[in-house]
């Protein structure tokens, strides 16, 4: 049974930091491209950051220099360190695992964790 479980969301003041975690199970985590998406009220879900199985990373322009994605294949976990948070970062953050294999695409989502940036 595939599971992605996010944690770490919270209410934080502008300028603050949070670290999100995503625990994965039920699939071969090390082979998957892992990413964080977010969805703010009234907006479409957007890619925040991604990391390949080999550790290469990519970021949305809006978070470059402030957010860092990392993974621990031994723990089947992916993390998102978020610094210098501002109100525009308020959203539900979702973990996603994706693999393209033999002409099929496998994609799994977590249930999300709420991040609220407010004074």
PDB file of C-alpha atoms in Angstrom:
ATOM      1  CA  UNK A   1       0.000   0.000   0.000  1.00  0.00           C
ATOM      2  CA  UNK A   2       1.517   3.277  -1.148  1.00  0.00           C
ATOM      3  CA  UNK A   3       1.639   6.066   1.407  1.00  0.00           C
ATOM      4  CA  UNK A   4       3.104   9.531   1.463  1.00  0.00           C
ATOM      5  CA  UNK A   5       2.679  11.283   4.786  1.00  0.00           C
ATOM      6  CA  UNK A   6       3.638  14.930   5.135  1.00  0.00           C
ATOM      7  CA  UNK A   7       4.347  16.644   8.409  1.00  0.00           C
ATOM      8  CA  UNK A   8       5.845  19.841   9.730  1.00  0.00           C
ATOM      9  CA  UNK A   9       3.305  22.391   8.585  1.00  0.00           C
ATOM     10  CA  UNK A  10       2.529  25.128  11.075  1.00  0.00           C
ATOM     11  CA  UNK A  11       1.720  28.773  11.640  1.00  0.00           C
ATOM     12  CA  UNK A  12       4.897  30.842  11.387  1.00  0.00           C
ATOM     13  CA  UNK A  13       5.685  34.547  11.387  1.00  0.00           C
ATOM     14  CA  UNK A  14       7.041  36.284   8.296  1.00  0.00           C
ATOM     15  CA  UNK A  15      10.770  35.767   8.065  1.00  0.00           C
ATOM     16  CA  UNK A  16      10.553  32.498   9.925  1.00  0.00           C
ATOM     17  CA  UNK A  17      11.523  28.974   8.932  1.00  0.00           C
ATOM     18  CA  UNK A  18       9.883  25.571   8.723  1.00  0.00           C
ATOM     19  CA  UNK A  19      11.033  22.130   7.743  1.00  0.00           C
ATOM     20  CA  UNK A  20       8.535  19.849   6.052  1.00  0.00           C
ATOM     21  CA  UNK A  21       8.986  16.100   5.979  1.00  0.00           C
ATOM     22  CA  UNK A  22       7.415  13.446   3.791  1.00  0.00           C
ATOM     23  CA  UNK A  23       7.622   9.796   4.787  1.00  0.00           C
ATOM     24  CA  UNK A  24       7.132   7.336   1.939  1.00  0.00           C
ATOM     25  CA  UNK A  25       6.240   3.666   1.952  1.00  0.00           C
ATOM     26  CA  UNK A  26       4.906   1.016  -0.393  1.00  0.00           C
ATOM     27  CA  UNK A  27       7.096   1.785  -3.411  1.00  0.00           C
ATOM     28  CA  UNK A  28      10.774   1.816  -4.357  1.00  0.00           C
ATOM     29  CA  UNK A  29      11.432   5.317  -3.088  1.00  0.00           C
ATOM     30  CA  UNK A  30      15.023   5.607  -4.292  1.00  0.00           C
ATOM     31  CA  UNK A  31      13.945   5.299  -7.931  1.00  0.00           C
ATOM     32  CA  UNK A  32      11.385   8.058  -7.808  1.00  0.00           C
ATOM     33  CA  UNK A  33      11.583  11.734  -8.624  1.00  0.00           C
ATOM     34  CA  UNK A  34      10.267  13.393  -5.479  1.00  0.00           C
ATOM     35  CA  UNK A  35       8.812  16.843  -5.324  1.00  0.00           C
ATOM     36  CA  UNK A  36       6.883  19.318  -3.247  1.00  0.00           C
ATOM     37  CA  UNK A  37       3.874  21.141  -4.616  1.00  0.00           C
ATOM     38  CA  UNK A  38       1.714  23.743  -2.977  1.00  0.00           C
ATOM     39  CA  UNK A  39      -1.772  25.060  -3.445  1.00  0.00           C
ATOM     40  CA  UNK A  40      -2.948  28.365  -2.068  1.00  0.00           C
ATOM     41  CA  UNK A  41      -6.644  29.205  -1.732  1.00  0.00           C
ATOM     42  CA  UNK A  42      -8.146  30.003  -5.115  1.00  0.00           C
ATOM     43  CA  UNK A  43      -4.959  29.080  -6.969  1.00  0.00           C
ATOM     44  CA  UNK A  44      -3.749  26.111  -8.947  1.00  0.00           C
ATOM     45  CA  UNK A  45      -1.363  23.613  -7.473  1.00  0.00           C
ATOM     46  CA  UNK A  46       2.195  24.556  -8.378  1.00  0.00           C
ATOM     47  CA  UNK A  47       5.559  22.830  -8.273  1.00  0.00           C
ATOM     48  CA  UNK A  48       7.786  24.212  -5.526  1.00  0.00           C
ATOM     49  CA  UNK A  49      10.850  21.983  -5.706  1.00  0.00           C
ATOM     50  CA  UNK A  50      11.913  18.593  -6.987  1.00  0.00           C
ATOM     51  CA  UNK A  51      14.787  16.182  -6.542  1.00  0.00           C
ATOM     52  CA  UNK A  52      15.796  13.316  -8.783  1.00  0.00           C
ATOM     53  CA  UNK A  53      16.855   9.884  -7.652  1.00  0.00           C
ATOM     54  CA  UNK A  54      20.426  11.029  -8.170  1.00  0.00           C
ATOM     55  CA  UNK A  55      20.011  14.155  -6.089  1.00  0.00           C
ATOM     56  CA  UNK A  56      19.683  16.848  -8.752  1.00  0.00           C
ATOM     57  CA  UNK A  57      17.300  19.580  -7.684  1.00  0.00           C
ATOM     58  CA  UNK A  58      15.050  22.150  -9.289  1.00  0.00           C
ATOM     59  CA  UNK A  59      13.077  25.017  -7.782  1.00  0.00           C
ATOM     60  CA  UNK A  60      10.333  27.425  -8.646  1.00  0.00           C
ATOM     61  CA  UNK A  61      11.740  30.912  -9.182  1.00  0.00           C
ATOM     62  CA  UNK A  62       9.671  32.206  -6.290  1.00  0.00           C
ATOM     63  CA  UNK A  63      11.492  30.009  -3.755  1.00  0.00           C
ATOM     64  CA  UNK A  64      15.025  29.863  -5.139  1.00  0.00           C
ATOM     65  CA  UNK A  65      17.553  30.790  -2.510  1.00  0.00           C
ATOM     66  CA  UNK A  66      15.011  30.369   0.293  1.00  0.00           C
ATOM     67  CA  UNK A  67      13.897  26.724   0.085  1.00  0.00           C
ATOM     68  CA  UNK A  68      16.019  23.588  -0.036  1.00  0.00           C
ATOM     69  CA  UNK A  69      14.782  20.142  -0.975  1.00  0.00           C
ATOM     70  CA  UNK A  70      16.653  17.041   0.143  1.00  0.00           C
ATOM     71  CA  UNK A  71      16.073  13.319   0.378  1.00  0.00           C
ATOM     72  CA  UNK A  72      17.260  10.408   2.486  1.00  0.00           C
ATOM     73  CA  UNK A  73      16.847   7.193   0.549  1.00  0.00           C
ATOM     74  CA  UNK A  74      17.788   5.122   3.589  1.00  0.00           C
ATOM     75  CA  UNK A  75      14.825   6.585   5.461  1.00  0.00           C
ATOM     76  CA  UNK A  76      12.471   6.818   2.472  1.00  0.00           C
ATOM     77  CA  UNK A  77      11.982  10.480   3.221  1.00  0.00           C
ATOM     78  CA  UNK A  78      12.077  13.810   1.453  1.00  0.00           C
ATOM     79  CA  UNK A  79      12.354  17.174   3.141  1.00  0.00           C
ATOM     80  CA  UNK A  80      11.732  20.813   2.361  1.00  0.00           C
ATOM     81  CA  UNK A  81      13.623  23.383   4.383  1.00  0.00           C
ATOM     82  CA  UNK A  82      11.862  26.716   4.046  1.00  0.00           C
ATOM     83  CA  UNK A  83      13.538  29.934   5.164  1.00  0.00           C
ATOM     84  CA  UNK A  84      12.601  33.597   4.936  1.00  0.00           C
ATOM     85  CA  UNK A  85       8.951  32.716   4.693  1.00  0.00           C
ATOM     86  CA  UNK A  86       6.447  35.324   3.594  1.00  0.00           C
ATOM     87  CA  UNK A  87       2.676  35.513   3.290  1.00  0.00           C
ATOM     88  CA  UNK A  88       2.803  34.346  -0.335  1.00  0.00           C
ATOM     89  CA  UNK A  89       4.151  31.003   0.888  1.00  0.00           C
ATOM     90  CA  UNK A  90       0.899  30.283   2.705  1.00  0.00           C
ATOM     91  CA  UNK A  91      -0.569  27.139   1.168  1.00  0.00           C
ATOM     92  CA  UNK A  92      -1.158  23.464   1.593  1.00  0.00           C
ATOM     93  CA  UNK A  93       2.071  21.677   0.730  1.00  0.00           C
ATOM     94  CA  UNK A  94       1.905  18.277  -0.939  1.00  0.00           C
ATOM     95  CA  UNK A  95       4.535  15.633  -1.436  1.00  0.00           C
ATOM     96  CA  UNK A  96       4.601  13.807  -4.769  1.00  0.00           C
ATOM     97  CA  UNK A  97       6.525  10.807  -6.012  1.00  0.00           C
ATOM     98  CA  UNK A  98       6.742  10.145  -9.745  1.00  0.00           C
ATOM     99  CA  UNK A  99       8.355   7.512 -11.933  1.00  0.00           C
ATOM    100  CA  UNK A 100       8.142   6.877 -15.664  1.00  0.00           C
ATOM    101  CA  UNK A 101       8.843   3.227 -16.455  1.00  0.00           C
ATOM    102  CA  UNK A 102       8.064   1.054 -19.470  1.00  0.00           C
ATOM    103  CA  UNK A 103       5.750   3.663 -20.984  1.00  0.00           C
ATOM    104  CA  UNK A 104       3.780   3.977 -17.756  1.00  0.00           C
ATOM    105  CA  UNK A 105       3.805   6.820 -15.304  1.00  0.00           C
ATOM    106  CA  UNK A 106       3.409   6.229 -11.605  1.00  0.00           C
ATOM    107  CA  UNK A 107       2.437   9.204  -9.466  1.00  0.00           C
ATOM    108  CA  UNK A 108       1.588   9.269  -5.778  1.00  0.00           C
ATOM    109  CA  UNK A 109       0.396  12.116  -3.586  1.00  0.00           C
ATOM    110  CA  UNK A 110       0.289  12.771   0.106  1.00  0.00           C
ATOM    111  CA  UNK A 111      -2.622  14.339   1.915  1.00  0.00           C
ATOM    112  CA  UNK A 112      -0.897  17.697   2.409  1.00  0.00           C
ATOM    113  CA  UNK A 113       0.262  19.799   5.303  1.00  0.00           C
ATOM    114  CA  UNK A 114      -0.832  23.364   5.970  1.00  0.00           C
ATOM    115  CA  UNK A 115       1.724  26.164   6.092  1.00  0.00           C
ATOM    116  CA  UNK A 116       0.452  29.547   7.221  1.00  0.00           C
ATOM    117  CA  UNK A 117       2.700  32.583   7.285  1.00  0.00           C
ATOM    118  CA  UNK A 118       1.171  35.386   9.299  1.00  0.00           C
ATOM    119  CA  UNK A 119       1.980  37.835  12.059  1.00  0.00           C
TER     120      UNK A 119
END
